[in-house]
C-alpha cells in the first residue's frame, strides 16, 4: 500500500510517452501543438487600412481630389498624386505610395473631393505588411494548447493542418456477474451496470470521445482472453471491478498472466483504496474499484493526469483551489480522504453521504475536498484544498 | 451606444426560451435536466453485503457451519439456522434471515466452519434495501447539470433516457469580399477567412458541435437572401463582419429588411464596439465585428451567456476570478476594456498587442481582464477581475 503522492508520481513517470499526428484545423481544439509553427505568409499580407476613410500622401494640404474607391478585397494599382486621395475601407489595400489614412469622421466630403478637418499624423491608420507576423516568423511554439483563438490565428495565416500530440485510445473492461444492462429487467441479486457509461462521460470531459466498452463475466479465463486482445489494441485500459481481495477478484491475476507489470496496488486513501496500476509495453492499465464513487474518484485523481500527460499537457492534474471550510472534519482513518463537497466563491461544505457505493452525493457535488492522510482534524474556518469537478 | 452591463442584461432577458428534448444517457453529458427524475427501483434493490466475509444471524456464538456461498449477482434462497453462516462477497445478496456480515479478516476458517475472532455488532456490513434511494424517491431535481457522476447515478437505477433542455442550433454567416478559404493561394488584397473555424471551435467549448457555416459576398442582395433562409432554420445566428459603419457594411440593413428586430447596436467597449444584437421570432442574431479578436471577445462576453441561458444553465456567464495586477493600466478611452491577459495562481499580466485585428496575443492569453468604462487607472498590486478562457 502506498500513499497518494507516491501513486501520483508513479503515474506521472509512466505516462510520458507521446505520439504525434497531423490534424486538420477544425478538429484541433484542445490538442497540444507538437511542433513550432512558422508563418507561410506575412500578416497582414499587404499594407492595410485600419479605418473606413481616405488614403492619401501625407502633407500640409487639407484638400484632396477623390480618384477612386478601394474596398476590402480589392487589389488596386492606383498611384496617387500629391493632391489625390482614394476612398478606402477597413482591411482594404492601401495604394503603394499612400502613407496615411484619415478616418471619415475627420473629413468633409462631396462626390469629388474631401477637406480634412482634423489632420492625422503621417502613417496613421495604416497597418504595415507583416505588422502582426512576418513570413517565416514563429506563429505558435511547440507545446501550446490549441484554443479557439489559436485556431483563428493559424487559420488566418492559411494553415490548414498542424502536428499535435495524439489523444490516447481508451478501452473500458467491465467485470461482474451481478451487472445487468440498463433498460433490461433487473433479476433478484443483480444491479444495473453504470460504471462504463459514467467512465465514458468522464473521458468525454477531457476530449476522449470514443472509449470502447468490453464486458466479461467474473471468470479468470474470460478476463484473460478479453485482456489479451485489449492490451494489444489500446493505449490505456480501464478495468472496472474485480480488484478487491475476494475470491472472485481475479482481475489482478488476469493482468499479471497477460504480462502486465504491476507498478502499484492499493493506495492509502478513502474511497478508492483497491486500485491496481500497471503497464505492458506502452499500454497503461488502471484497474479501478467496482464501487461507482470510488471508481469515479480514482478516475479524476489518477486516470485524468495520465491522459493529460499522454496528450502533452504540462499541467496534468485537476486544478486545485482553496476555500474556507464550513464545518469541522475529523479524519481518524490515517488515510487520505477525497470528500464530495460543494463550494461557492468563498466557502466549501462537505456533503452528507460519502459511501463509496453511492453516487447520489457525487451527482450533486462540484468538487473533491482533499484531507491528507496525516491530518486528523480540520476546523471550521480553516482553508482547505479542493479539486473542482463537473 | 450602450454600456456593457446593459448589453448583457438585454441578452439575458431575450435568451430565456428553452426547449425540451429526450436524450439517451450516454449523450447527456453537459445538458441540464428538464424534469425531476424519480427512481424506478430501490437502490440497492436488495440487502447487500458491503464486505467479503460471512453472513450469519447475530448471536453470542462464535462458531458457525458454512452452508454455502453467495457471489455478487447470485440470488440465494438459503434460509440460515442459528449456527449457520454463508460465505458472501461484496455486493452480494444477503440471505433473508441473516442480519450481519463478519469481514473475512475477523474470522478463522476451514472448509466447513468459521470461528469469529472479532465479533461485529448486529447489522454490520449489511446495506439495507433502498439505503441509497427508495423506489419513487427523487434521483435528481429539475435544473441539475448532467455530470459524469449524475450519468452514473441515473444509469445505476436503470434509467436509459432523460428529458433535458435542448442545445440551440447555430449558424455562422461570414461576409467579406476580401476573404479566401485557407488552403488556396492568396491573391493580392485578400486575406484568409478564419472567423468561421474560430467561432466553430469556440462553440465546441460549450458543446455546440455542428455550427453550420454560410458564406456570402459583400452584397446586400446576397446577404438578404442567405439570411432569409438561415433565420428560419436556426435558433442562433452569428454574422461575422459587415457591421461597422462603412459603405459596404450592409449587414444591419439585410437583417432589418428580413424582419429582425434590433435590440441594440454598438457597445461602449474596446475591442468589439460594432456589434448588433436582435431577434426574429425565437431566433437570436449576433452580428459580430469582422476583426478576429473583436469577434472572439464578443463571443465570450455575449454569445456564450445567450447559449448557456438557452441550455437552461442558471449560471450563464464565464466564471470571474480575481487576481493581483502585475503592471499599471491606464484607460483613457471611457470604454470598457477587455484585455488579453495571462494569469497564474496569484497574479495577472496584461499581454502586449491588444489590437482588434490580431489574434497572436489572444492565442497565448488565458483570460480577458475587464477594465470598467468608468475606471481610468488601475495600479500595480490592485485586484482586478478576469474571465478565464481556454
XYZ file of C-alpha atoms in Angstrom:
780
model
C 0.000 0.000 0.000
C 1.371 3.381 -0.966
C 0.450 6.990 -0.265
C -1.492 9.135 -2.739
C 1.520 11.326 -3.565
C 3.639 8.288 -4.412
C 0.896 6.847 -6.606
C 0.644 10.161 -8.437
C 4.342 10.323 -9.121
C 4.487 6.722 -10.365
C 1.656 7.527 -12.769
C 3.285 10.761 -13.915
C 6.587 8.960 -14.607
C 4.938 6.164 -16.543
C 2.582 8.171 -18.741
C 5.031 10.466 -20.501
C 5.131 8.758 -23.865
C 3.576 10.934 -26.525
C 2.745 10.243 -30.128
C 2.378 12.819 -32.878
C -0.301 13.085 -35.522
C -1.318 15.525 -38.233
C -4.720 17.053 -37.686
C -6.916 19.438 -39.635
C -7.531 22.875 -38.121
C -11.241 22.358 -37.482
C -10.563 19.254 -35.400
C -7.593 20.616 -33.443
C -9.361 22.189 -30.452
C -7.934 21.017 -27.128
C -4.826 19.354 -28.557
C -1.260 20.392 -27.748
C 0.967 21.542 -30.588
C 3.761 19.027 -31.290
C 5.915 21.376 -33.374
C 6.666 25.058 -33.547
C 4.658 26.548 -36.417
C 6.159 29.181 -38.711
C 4.064 31.527 -40.782
C 3.787 30.789 -44.506
C 2.797 34.431 -45.152
C 3.151 37.913 -43.723
C 0.085 39.152 -41.864
C -1.320 41.492 -42.941
C -0.115 40.295 -46.334
C -0.144 43.901 -47.620
C -0.445 47.418 -46.167
C -3.977 47.598 -44.857
C -6.277 50.413 -43.807
C -7.453 50.049 -40.218
C -10.339 52.512 -40.734
C -13.070 53.485 -43.128
C -11.780 56.784 -44.588
C -9.476 58.188 -47.235
C -5.906 57.207 -48.104
C -3.512 59.975 -49.208
C 0.125 61.058 -49.249
C 0.625 62.985 -46.015
C 1.360 66.703 -46.485
C 0.359 70.141 -45.258
C -2.586 70.222 -47.701
C -6.118 69.772 -46.398
C -7.942 69.376 -49.712
C -7.713 66.309 -51.971
C -9.466 65.077 -55.098
C -11.092 61.648 -54.806
C -9.712 59.450 -57.583
C -11.212 56.093 -56.745
C -12.504 53.611 -54.199
C -10.775 50.608 -52.712
C -12.987 48.104 -50.937
C -11.687 45.306 -48.696
C -10.564 42.533 -51.029
C -9.742 44.830 -53.962
C -6.242 44.968 -55.350
C -5.587 48.483 -56.621
C -2.816 49.699 -58.910
C -3.785 53.328 -58.288
C -0.730 55.582 -57.961
C -1.759 58.738 -56.112
C -0.554 62.222 -56.952
C 0.158 64.707 -54.174
C -3.324 66.234 -54.242
C -5.231 62.979 -54.617
C -6.977 60.638 -52.196
C -8.895 57.364 -52.507
C -11.966 56.300 -50.596
C -10.859 53.256 -48.606
C -12.419 50.781 -46.186
C -11.242 48.819 -43.171
C -8.986 45.957 -44.187
C -8.515 47.277 -47.729
C -5.245 47.502 -49.651
C -3.538 50.897 -49.203
C -2.223 52.135 -52.588
C 1.537 51.832 -52.936
C 2.567 55.433 -52.458
C -0.140 56.461 -49.965
C 1.172 56.623 -46.414
C -1.764 57.783 -44.295
C -5.496 57.148 -43.896
C -7.773 59.817 -42.468
C -10.897 58.433 -40.822
C -14.157 59.526 -42.442
C -15.239 61.257 -39.248
C -12.406 63.765 -39.731
C -13.250 64.938 -43.268
C -15.913 66.900 -45.076
C -16.569 65.261 -48.419
C -18.523 65.780 -51.598
C -18.564 63.461 -54.584
C -15.239 64.636 -55.964
C -13.125 65.888 -53.109
C -12.501 65.945 -49.388
C -11.447 68.569 -46.890
C -9.549 67.140 -43.939
C -10.824 68.825 -40.762
C -8.567 67.049 -38.280
C -5.228 66.178 -39.826
C -3.866 62.793 -38.693
C -0.162 62.271 -38.212
C 1.739 60.592 -41.011
C 1.287 56.773 -41.147
C -1.900 56.903 -39.052
C -4.451 54.115 -39.697
C -2.127 52.141 -41.944
C -1.253 48.646 -40.790
C 2.110 47.679 -42.216
C 2.674 44.456 -44.057
C 3.772 41.836 -41.525
C 2.803 44.057 -38.560
C 1.140 41.087 -36.845
C 3.612 38.484 -38.040
C 6.267 38.267 -40.755
C 6.768 35.405 -43.197
C 8.697 32.544 -41.573
C 8.248 34.022 -38.100
C 7.038 31.869 -35.208
C 3.246 31.581 -35.085
C 2.929 29.336 -32.061
C 5.561 27.476 -30.140
C 5.638 23.734 -29.625
C 3.562 22.656 -26.588
C 0.979 25.429 -26.994
C -2.627 24.459 -26.238
C -4.884 24.843 -29.268
C -7.664 27.202 -28.179
C -10.323 28.836 -30.375
C -8.042 31.901 -30.649
C -5.086 29.730 -31.678
C -7.257 28.074 -34.333
C -8.288 31.511 -35.592
C -4.700 32.705 -35.673
C -3.424 29.636 -37.547
C -6.354 29.749 -39.966
C -5.842 33.438 -40.797
C -2.334 32.519 -41.959
C -3.797 29.952 -44.317
C -2.638 26.997 -42.259
C -4.970 24.014 -42.681
C -3.152 21.256 -40.826
C -0.857 21.046 -37.790
C 1.062 18.396 -35.857
C -0.311 17.688 -32.392
C 0.185 15.093 -29.684
C -2.222 12.222 -30.144
C -5.010 11.534 -27.722
C -4.644 8.028 -26.295
C -7.135 5.365 -27.299
C -9.017 4.033 -24.296
C -10.854 0.779 -23.590
C -13.071 0.085 -20.585
C -13.370 -3.519 -19.425
C -16.294 -4.126 -17.091
C -16.389 -7.257 -14.944
C -19.144 -8.532 -12.688
C -21.753 -11.314 -12.790
C -24.084 -9.072 -10.834
C -24.315 -6.487 -13.608
C -27.297 -6.062 -15.900
C -27.565 -3.609 -18.752
C -29.869 -0.624 -18.147
C -33.162 -0.992 -19.980
C -33.485 -4.677 -19.089
C -35.492 -6.153 -16.221
C -33.484 -6.500 -13.005
C -33.384 -10.104 -11.706
C -33.016 -10.660 -7.944
C -29.459 -10.290 -6.695
C -28.390 -8.190 -9.692
C -27.752 -4.472 -10.126
C -27.559 -2.221 -13.161
C -24.151 -1.668 -14.710
C -23.361 2.047 -14.644
C -19.578 2.394 -14.455
C -18.984 2.085 -18.186
C -21.300 4.941 -19.195
C -20.033 7.011 -16.250
C -16.383 6.493 -17.215
C -17.181 7.205 -20.864
C -18.721 10.518 -19.800
C -15.731 11.329 -17.598
C -13.433 10.595 -20.548
C -15.516 12.903 -22.743
C -14.776 15.778 -20.383
C -11.124 15.525 -21.425
C -11.811 15.015 -25.086
C -11.733 11.205 -25.324
C -14.942 10.669 -27.228
C -14.900 7.054 -28.220
C -13.829 4.827 -25.367
C -14.743 1.273 -26.315
C -16.533 -0.830 -23.688
C -15.937 -4.570 -23.217
C -17.864 -6.710 -20.718
C -16.886 -10.049 -19.212
C -18.250 -12.363 -16.544
C -16.402 -12.833 -13.231
C -14.230 -15.558 -14.655
C -10.449 -15.616 -14.856
C -10.377 -17.305 -18.241
C -12.808 -14.875 -19.847
C -10.999 -11.875 -18.356
C -7.605 -13.174 -19.517
C -8.864 -13.669 -23.046
C -10.526 -10.252 -23.255
C -7.470 -8.517 -21.782
C -5.136 -10.216 -24.248
C -6.960 -8.569 -27.126
C -7.499 -5.222 -25.406
C -3.904 -4.800 -24.203
C -2.650 -5.016 -27.775
C -5.144 -2.558 -29.171
C -5.374 0.401 -26.790
C -3.073 2.962 -25.178
C -4.988 2.991 -21.906
C -7.146 0.252 -20.387
C -9.568 0.926 -17.540
C -10.785 -2.192 -15.790
C -13.856 -1.695 -13.649
C -14.308 -4.062 -10.708
C -12.792 -7.379 -9.691
C -9.789 -5.836 -7.978
C -10.592 -6.177 -4.246
C -9.414 -9.161 -2.231
C -12.382 -11.548 -2.577
C -12.134 -14.995 -4.145
C -13.836 -13.626 -7.253
C -11.498 -10.683 -7.642
C -9.380 -12.227 -10.313
C -8.537 -9.157 -12.362
C -5.054 -8.749 -10.969
C -4.235 -12.349 -11.814
C -5.602 -11.934 -15.333
C -3.468 -8.830 -15.794
C -0.261 -10.383 -14.489
C -0.751 -13.525 -16.568
C -1.061 -11.288 -19.608
C 2.362 -9.812 -18.890
C 1.190 -6.577 -17.300
C 3.854 -5.255 -14.954
C 2.492 -4.120 -11.598
C 3.532 -0.552 -10.769
C 1.419 -0.320 -7.640
C -1.568 -1.973 -5.989
C -3.658 -0.335 -3.272
C -3.433 3.251 -2.126
C -3.803 4.582 1.399
C -6.963 6.539 0.666
C -10.728 6.503 1.108
C -12.610 5.908 -1.077
C -10.645 4.174 -3.818
C -8.111 2.034 -1.956
C -8.208 -1.144 -4.076
C -6.664 0.141 -7.295
C -4.054 -1.509 -9.477
C -1.800 0.409 -11.850
C 0.460 -1.345 -14.316
C 1.814 -1.310 -17.821
C 2.533 -3.643 -20.696
C 4.735 -2.270 -23.455
C 3.286 1.213 -23.886
C -0.199 0.393 -22.649
C -1.212 1.673 -19.220
C -3.688 -0.315 -17.132
C -5.824 1.140 -14.350
C -7.893 -1.479 -12.536
C -10.406 0.711 -10.742
C -12.589 -0.308 -7.799
C -16.047 -1.516 -8.761
C -17.853 0.807 -6.379
C -19.049 3.691 -8.556
C -17.985 6.563 -6.305
C -14.537 5.010 -5.781
C -14.179 4.393 -9.469
C -15.003 7.992 -10.421
C -12.824 9.427 -7.642
C -9.851 7.434 -8.898
C -10.613 8.444 -12.461
C -10.278 12.118 -11.534
C -7.221 11.625 -9.319
C -5.225 9.103 -11.374
C -6.573 8.450 -14.874
C -7.106 12.118 -15.677
C -3.443 13.149 -15.210
C -2.206 10.074 -17.099
C -4.304 11.018 -20.125
C -3.320 14.693 -19.885
C 0.324 13.642 -19.722
C -0.028 11.467 -22.805
C -1.677 14.389 -24.597
C 1.375 16.541 -23.889
C -0.108 18.887 -21.285
C 2.419 20.361 -18.860
C -0.220 20.939 -16.198
C -1.691 17.451 -15.915
C -3.740 17.465 -12.723
C -7.160 18.877 -11.971
C -6.744 22.493 -10.913
C -6.629 22.962 -7.150
C -8.491 25.777 -5.451
C -8.610 26.848 -1.826
C -11.754 27.631 0.155
C -12.808 28.223 3.742
C -14.255 25.105 5.405
C -17.845 25.449 6.658
C -17.783 22.547 9.145
C -15.243 20.575 11.127
C -13.667 17.489 9.573
C -12.308 14.556 11.591
C -10.037 12.013 9.930
C -9.399 9.034 12.195
C -8.602 6.672 9.308
C -4.958 7.526 8.738
C -5.921 7.614 5.044
C -6.131 10.446 2.561
C -9.809 11.316 2.155
C -11.437 12.584 -1.019
C -14.726 14.044 0.142
C -17.597 15.019 -2.130
C -18.121 18.712 -1.496
C -19.944 21.795 -2.705
C -18.039 25.068 -2.977
C -19.000 28.600 -3.848
C -16.926 31.754 -4.253
C -15.565 31.738 -0.724
C -16.562 28.567 1.155
C -16.829 24.805 0.867
C -19.165 22.356 2.537
C -18.674 18.583 2.836
C -21.815 16.793 1.649
C -23.655 14.097 3.619
C -23.297 10.549 2.276
C -19.679 9.749 1.474
C -20.194 5.998 0.954
C -18.156 4.538 -1.872
C -21.115 2.590 -3.224
C -23.235 5.685 -3.661
C -23.264 8.215 -6.457
C -26.181 10.297 -5.147
C -23.812 12.673 -3.347
C -21.284 12.720 -6.167
C -24.057 13.697 -8.571
C -24.697 16.962 -6.734
C -21.089 17.678 -5.704
C -18.944 20.150 -7.614
C -15.614 19.220 -6.055
C -13.496 16.701 -4.182
C -12.075 18.034 -0.928
C -8.685 16.588 -0.029
C -7.878 15.635 3.563
C -4.256 14.400 3.717
C -3.675 11.070 5.492
C -1.617 12.708 8.239
C -4.197 15.380 9.055
C -6.511 14.286 11.848
C -8.768 17.266 12.059
C -9.603 20.446 10.224
C -11.606 23.107 11.981
C -14.426 25.210 10.615
C -12.998 28.372 9.050
C -9.650 26.853 8.096
C -8.566 26.830 4.464
C -8.796 23.529 2.605
C -7.711 22.376 -0.840
C -10.254 21.067 -3.296
C -10.462 19.850 -6.859
C -13.364 21.304 -8.850
C -15.058 18.646 -10.975
C -18.092 18.802 -13.168
C -24.370 53.031 -27.963
C -24.938 51.236 -24.667
C -22.747 50.100 -21.804
C -21.563 46.502 -21.430
C -23.806 45.824 -18.417
C -26.886 46.960 -20.306
C -25.980 44.830 -23.314
C -25.575 41.826 -21.026
C -28.954 42.305 -19.411
C -30.720 42.736 -22.772
C -29.148 39.477 -23.932
C -30.061 37.674 -20.710
C -33.695 38.817 -20.981
C -34.008 37.771 -24.587
C -32.389 34.365 -24.450
C -34.519 32.645 -21.836
C -36.619 30.470 -24.112
C -35.825 26.830 -23.572
C -36.920 23.735 -25.428
C -37.037 20.224 -24.057
C -35.858 17.006 -25.661
C -35.449 13.386 -24.677
C -31.878 12.201 -24.735
C -30.153 8.868 -24.131
C -27.933 8.606 -21.062
C -24.668 8.238 -22.982
C -25.257 11.502 -24.854
C -26.480 13.542 -21.882
C -23.196 14.951 -20.553
C -23.289 18.734 -20.115
C -27.051 19.108 -20.535
C -29.388 20.474 -17.866
C -32.165 18.232 -16.592
C -35.602 19.494 -17.704
C -37.609 17.399 -15.246
C -37.200 15.972 -11.775
C -36.314 12.289 -12.104
C -37.795 9.696 -9.727
C -36.226 6.325 -9.156
C -37.866 3.331 -10.836
C -36.206 0.992 -8.319
C -34.808 0.905 -4.798
C -31.009 1.067 -4.618
C -29.595 -1.250 -3.502
C -32.505 -3.326 -4.841
C -31.945 -5.921 -2.075
C -29.986 -6.243 1.167
C -26.359 -6.248 0.086
C -23.112 -7.237 1.742
C -20.629 -4.368 1.855
C -17.703 -6.722 2.548
C -16.163 -10.018 1.558
C -16.904 -12.248 4.568
C -19.593 -14.419 6.125
C -23.299 -13.677 6.645
C -24.962 -15.054 9.785
C -27.699 -14.442 12.325
C -26.109 -12.325 15.025
C -25.808 -14.068 18.404
C -23.385 -14.739 21.230
C -21.972 -17.764 19.370
C -18.545 -17.540 17.744
C -18.608 -20.760 15.739
C -20.726 -21.359 12.609
C -21.017 -24.038 9.957
C -20.571 -22.853 6.385
C -23.643 -23.892 4.400
C -22.984 -22.216 1.063
C -21.524 -19.391 -0.967
C -23.231 -16.320 -2.392
C -21.328 -14.441 -5.046
C -22.262 -10.968 -6.286
C -25.066 -11.458 -8.773
C -26.385 -14.698 -7.200
C -29.919 -14.875 -5.852
C -29.966 -17.229 -2.898
C -32.950 -18.844 -1.212
C -30.777 -20.141 1.620
C -32.516 -19.881 4.989
C -29.882 -19.919 7.720
C -30.206 -21.716 11.002
C -28.820 -20.191 14.183
C -25.453 -21.935 13.921
C -25.003 -21.474 10.188
C -23.165 -18.930 8.022
C -22.683 -18.413 4.283
C -19.561 -17.270 2.518
C -20.531 -13.935 0.899
C -18.898 -11.309 -1.269
C -19.123 -7.535 -1.637
C -22.348 -6.544 -3.369
C -23.914 -9.984 -2.935
C -27.461 -10.722 -1.792
C -27.683 -11.240 1.990
C -29.909 -14.282 2.777
C -33.316 -13.296 4.085
C -32.885 -14.099 7.752
C -29.179 -13.184 8.072
C -28.671 -9.826 9.705
C -24.891 -9.377 9.964
C -21.767 -9.919 7.853
C -18.419 -10.504 9.507
C -15.479 -9.456 7.368
C -13.123 -12.292 6.421
C -10.258 -10.601 8.269
C -12.121 -11.219 11.559
C -12.601 -14.993 11.264
C -10.572 -18.175 11.290
C -12.000 -20.550 8.711
C -11.627 -24.076 7.452
C -13.636 -25.668 4.653
C -16.672 -26.346 6.781
C -16.805 -23.779 9.548
C -15.656 -20.429 10.850
C -14.616 -19.070 14.215
C -15.335 -15.375 14.605
C -12.358 -13.743 16.316
C -13.687 -10.205 16.451
C -17.459 -10.150 16.792
C -19.125 -7.357 14.790
C -22.198 -5.574 16.093
C -25.542 -6.687 14.770
C -26.377 -5.325 11.260
C -22.726 -4.557 10.499
C -21.707 -4.709 6.811
C -25.265 -5.099 5.562
C -26.544 -2.372 3.241
C -30.294 -2.161 3.542
C -32.570 -2.224 0.532
C -33.155 1.386 -0.576
C -30.367 2.707 1.640
C -29.103 4.903 -1.205
C -32.515 5.702 -2.670
C -36.013 4.269 -2.360
C -38.387 3.481 -5.217
C -40.168 6.638 -6.420
C -37.810 8.895 -4.485
C -36.168 11.891 -6.157
C -32.998 10.963 -8.047
C -32.082 14.381 -9.377
C -34.033 17.610 -9.332
C -35.004 19.597 -12.398
C -32.251 22.017 -13.499
C -29.400 19.762 -12.341
C -26.317 19.702 -14.575
C -25.638 16.244 -16.002
C -22.084 15.392 -14.921
C -20.307 12.024 -15.230
C -21.429 11.245 -11.647
C -25.040 12.136 -12.482
C -24.889 9.855 -15.528
C -23.520 7.063 -13.341
C -26.225 7.599 -10.741
C -29.063 7.611 -13.289
C -27.617 4.586 -15.086
C -27.283 2.537 -11.890
C -31.031 2.968 -11.421
C -31.621 1.522 -14.876
C -32.610 4.866 -16.400
C -31.742 4.987 -20.093
C -33.285 8.264 -21.204
C -33.949 11.670 -19.612
C -35.532 14.990 -20.572
C -33.069 17.841 -20.927
C -33.069 21.382 -22.276
C -32.121 21.417 -25.937
C -28.916 22.931 -27.152
C -29.658 25.695 -29.653
C -28.819 25.152 -33.311
C -26.304 27.715 -34.538
C -25.425 29.090 -37.972
C -22.439 31.272 -38.802
C -22.771 33.664 -41.748
C -19.445 35.023 -42.964
C -19.358 38.115 -45.168
C -16.424 39.756 -46.931
C -15.106 40.002 -50.487
C -11.604 40.054 -49.082
C -11.860 36.534 -47.673
C -10.227 33.485 -49.204
C -10.510 29.941 -47.922
C -7.395 28.544 -46.225
C -5.542 26.100 -48.439
C -5.992 28.273 -51.549
C -3.481 30.749 -52.976
C -3.863 34.267 -51.571
C -4.460 36.890 -54.299
C -3.275 40.485 -53.664
C -5.604 42.486 -51.454
C -7.200 39.359 -49.932
C -6.802 37.666 -46.567
C -7.626 34.198 -45.313
C -11.027 33.673 -43.728
C -10.529 32.467 -40.165
C -13.532 33.637 -38.151
C -15.778 30.732 -39.093
C -13.406 27.998 -37.903
C -12.533 30.081 -34.821
C -16.200 30.570 -33.901
C -16.928 26.890 -34.549
C -14.153 25.991 -32.105
C -15.460 28.480 -29.540
C -18.922 26.931 -29.898
C -17.428 23.476 -29.374
C -16.143 24.571 -25.976
C -19.779 24.884 -24.843
C -20.968 21.721 -26.508
C -22.290 23.092 -29.817
C -20.579 20.701 -32.158
C -22.131 21.317 -35.525
C -22.466 25.016 -36.251
C -23.209 25.354 -39.962
C -21.167 27.930 -41.909
C -22.597 30.044 -44.737
C -20.511 32.454 -46.796
C -21.690 35.430 -48.859
C -20.058 38.260 -50.792
C -20.270 41.872 -49.542
C -23.565 42.418 -51.300
C -26.865 43.415 -49.743
C -28.929 41.219 -52.020
C -26.853 38.086 -51.391
C -26.828 38.712 -47.646
C -30.592 39.274 -47.553
C -31.246 36.059 -49.428
C -28.906 33.983 -47.269
C -30.312 35.459 -44.046
C -33.877 34.755 -45.097
C -33.119 31.043 -45.223
C -30.895 30.995 -42.130
C -33.271 32.954 -39.880
C -35.967 30.355 -40.405
C -33.722 27.394 -39.738
C -31.577 28.160 -36.685
C -32.035 29.202 -33.067
C -28.968 31.424 -33.063
C -27.306 33.190 -35.993
C -23.799 34.629 -35.761
C -22.942 37.044 -38.564
C -19.241 37.729 -38.944
C -18.273 41.093 -40.438
C -20.101 43.796 -42.384
C -21.430 45.540 -39.284
C -19.182 48.632 -38.980
C -20.179 51.950 -40.495
C -18.526 51.721 -43.931
C -20.481 51.896 -47.184
C -20.025 48.160 -47.593
C -21.296 47.298 -44.140
C -24.746 46.270 -45.201
C -25.419 43.505 -42.705
C -27.635 45.611 -40.468
C -29.772 46.596 -43.411
C -30.053 42.980 -44.563
C -31.143 41.970 -41.050
C -33.728 44.715 -40.644
C -35.178 44.051 -44.099
C -35.588 40.419 -43.060
C -37.710 41.479 -40.116
C -35.045 41.178 -37.439
C -35.854 43.470 -34.530
C -32.882 45.491 -33.318
C -32.309 45.060 -29.577
C -29.067 47.020 -29.525
C -26.320 48.202 -31.845
C -22.857 49.226 -30.664
C -21.453 48.822 -27.196
C -19.167 51.202 -25.334
C -16.226 48.831 -25.229
C -12.863 48.065 -26.805
C -12.431 45.861 -28.713
C -15.829 44.806 -30.029
C -17.793 48.044 -30.270
C -19.617 47.468 -33.572
C -21.951 44.651 -32.598
C -25.635 44.244 -33.415
C -27.984 42.105 -31.362
C -31.531 41.386 -32.499
C -34.209 38.759 -32.753
C -36.774 37.449 -35.161
C -39.447 35.199 -33.701
C -37.371 32.968 -31.442
C -34.116 33.299 -33.377
C -31.363 35.434 -31.869
C -28.952 37.282 -34.138
C -25.481 38.431 -33.141
C -23.725 40.429 -35.859
C -20.150 40.322 -34.627
C -17.311 42.606 -35.729
C -15.165 41.212 -38.549
C -11.882 41.754 -36.740
C -10.979 38.336 -35.324
C -10.006 39.439 -31.815
C -13.148 41.586 -31.500
C -15.273 38.756 -32.805
C -13.917 36.236 -30.307
C -14.084 38.698 -27.407
C -17.756 39.339 -28.123
C -18.379 35.645 -28.494
C -17.148 35.038 -24.928
C -18.886 38.084 -23.453
C -22.246 37.946 -25.268
C -22.860 34.788 -27.304
C -21.653 32.436 -24.568
C -24.233 33.545 -21.948
C -27.034 33.537 -24.519
C -26.317 29.905 -25.396
C -25.915 28.922 -21.727
C -29.247 30.597 -20.985
C -30.975 28.717 -23.799
C -29.492 25.481 -22.446
C -31.092 26.147 -19.073
C -27.979 26.994 -17.045
C -28.582 29.235 -14.061
C -25.009 30.495 -14.065
C -24.710 31.711 -17.645
C -21.562 33.825 -17.737
C -17.906 32.854 -17.838
C -16.696 32.428 -14.288
C -14.979 35.509 -12.880
C -11.802 35.274 -10.854
C -9.768 37.915 -9.065
C -6.007 38.348 -9.306
C -3.333 40.870 -8.354
C -2.342 43.129 -11.262
C 1.356 42.961 -12.243
C 1.512 46.313 -14.106
C -0.340 49.603 -14.184
C -3.309 50.005 -16.532
C -4.450 53.347 -17.940
C -7.876 53.636 -19.546
C -8.308 56.988 -21.275
C -10.965 55.706 -23.664
C -14.046 55.990 -21.465
C -14.838 52.480 -22.735
C -14.906 49.112 -21.023
C -11.727 47.303 -21.995
C -11.368 43.550 -22.410
C -7.639 42.952 -22.315
C -5.924 39.718 -23.319
C -4.096 38.604 -20.208
C -2.130 35.765 -18.658
C -2.874 34.770 -15.068
C -1.370 32.294 -12.667
C -2.337 31.285 -9.141
C -1.916 34.756 -7.670
C -1.209 37.351 -10.356
C -2.257 38.561 -13.788
C -0.299 40.287 -16.525
C -1.734 42.226 -19.475
C -0.155 40.971 -22.706
C 1.454 43.190 -25.349
C -0.520 43.605 -28.586
C -4.171 44.330 -27.873
C -5.103 45.250 -31.459
C -8.518 44.024 -32.525
C -7.205 42.758 -35.838
C -4.676 40.471 -34.226
C -5.112 37.031 -32.753
C -1.449 36.434 -31.925
C -1.924 37.734 -28.380
C -5.299 36.061 -27.937
C -3.717 32.741 -28.925
C -1.390 32.800 -25.928
C -3.756 34.505 -23.459
C -5.662 32.503 -20.859
C -8.065 35.239 -19.793
C -9.781 38.528 -20.565
C -9.129 41.219 -17.979
C -12.040 43.620 -17.501
C -11.418 47.345 -17.066
C -14.783 49.075 -16.491
C -15.506 52.136 -18.650
C -15.516 54.466 -15.657
C -12.172 53.298 -14.278
C -9.312 55.431 -15.542
C -6.407 53.716 -13.922
C -5.543 50.589 -12.007
C -2.258 50.404 -10.171
C 0.136 47.515 -9.944
C -0.793 45.314 -6.982
C -4.509 46.143 -7.054
C -7.030 43.342 -7.510
C -8.666 43.023 -10.911
C -11.452 40.849 -12.291
C -10.810 38.495 -15.151
C -12.561 35.866 -17.177
C -10.574 32.665 -17.705
C -10.899 31.410 -21.267
C -9.394 28.377 -22.912
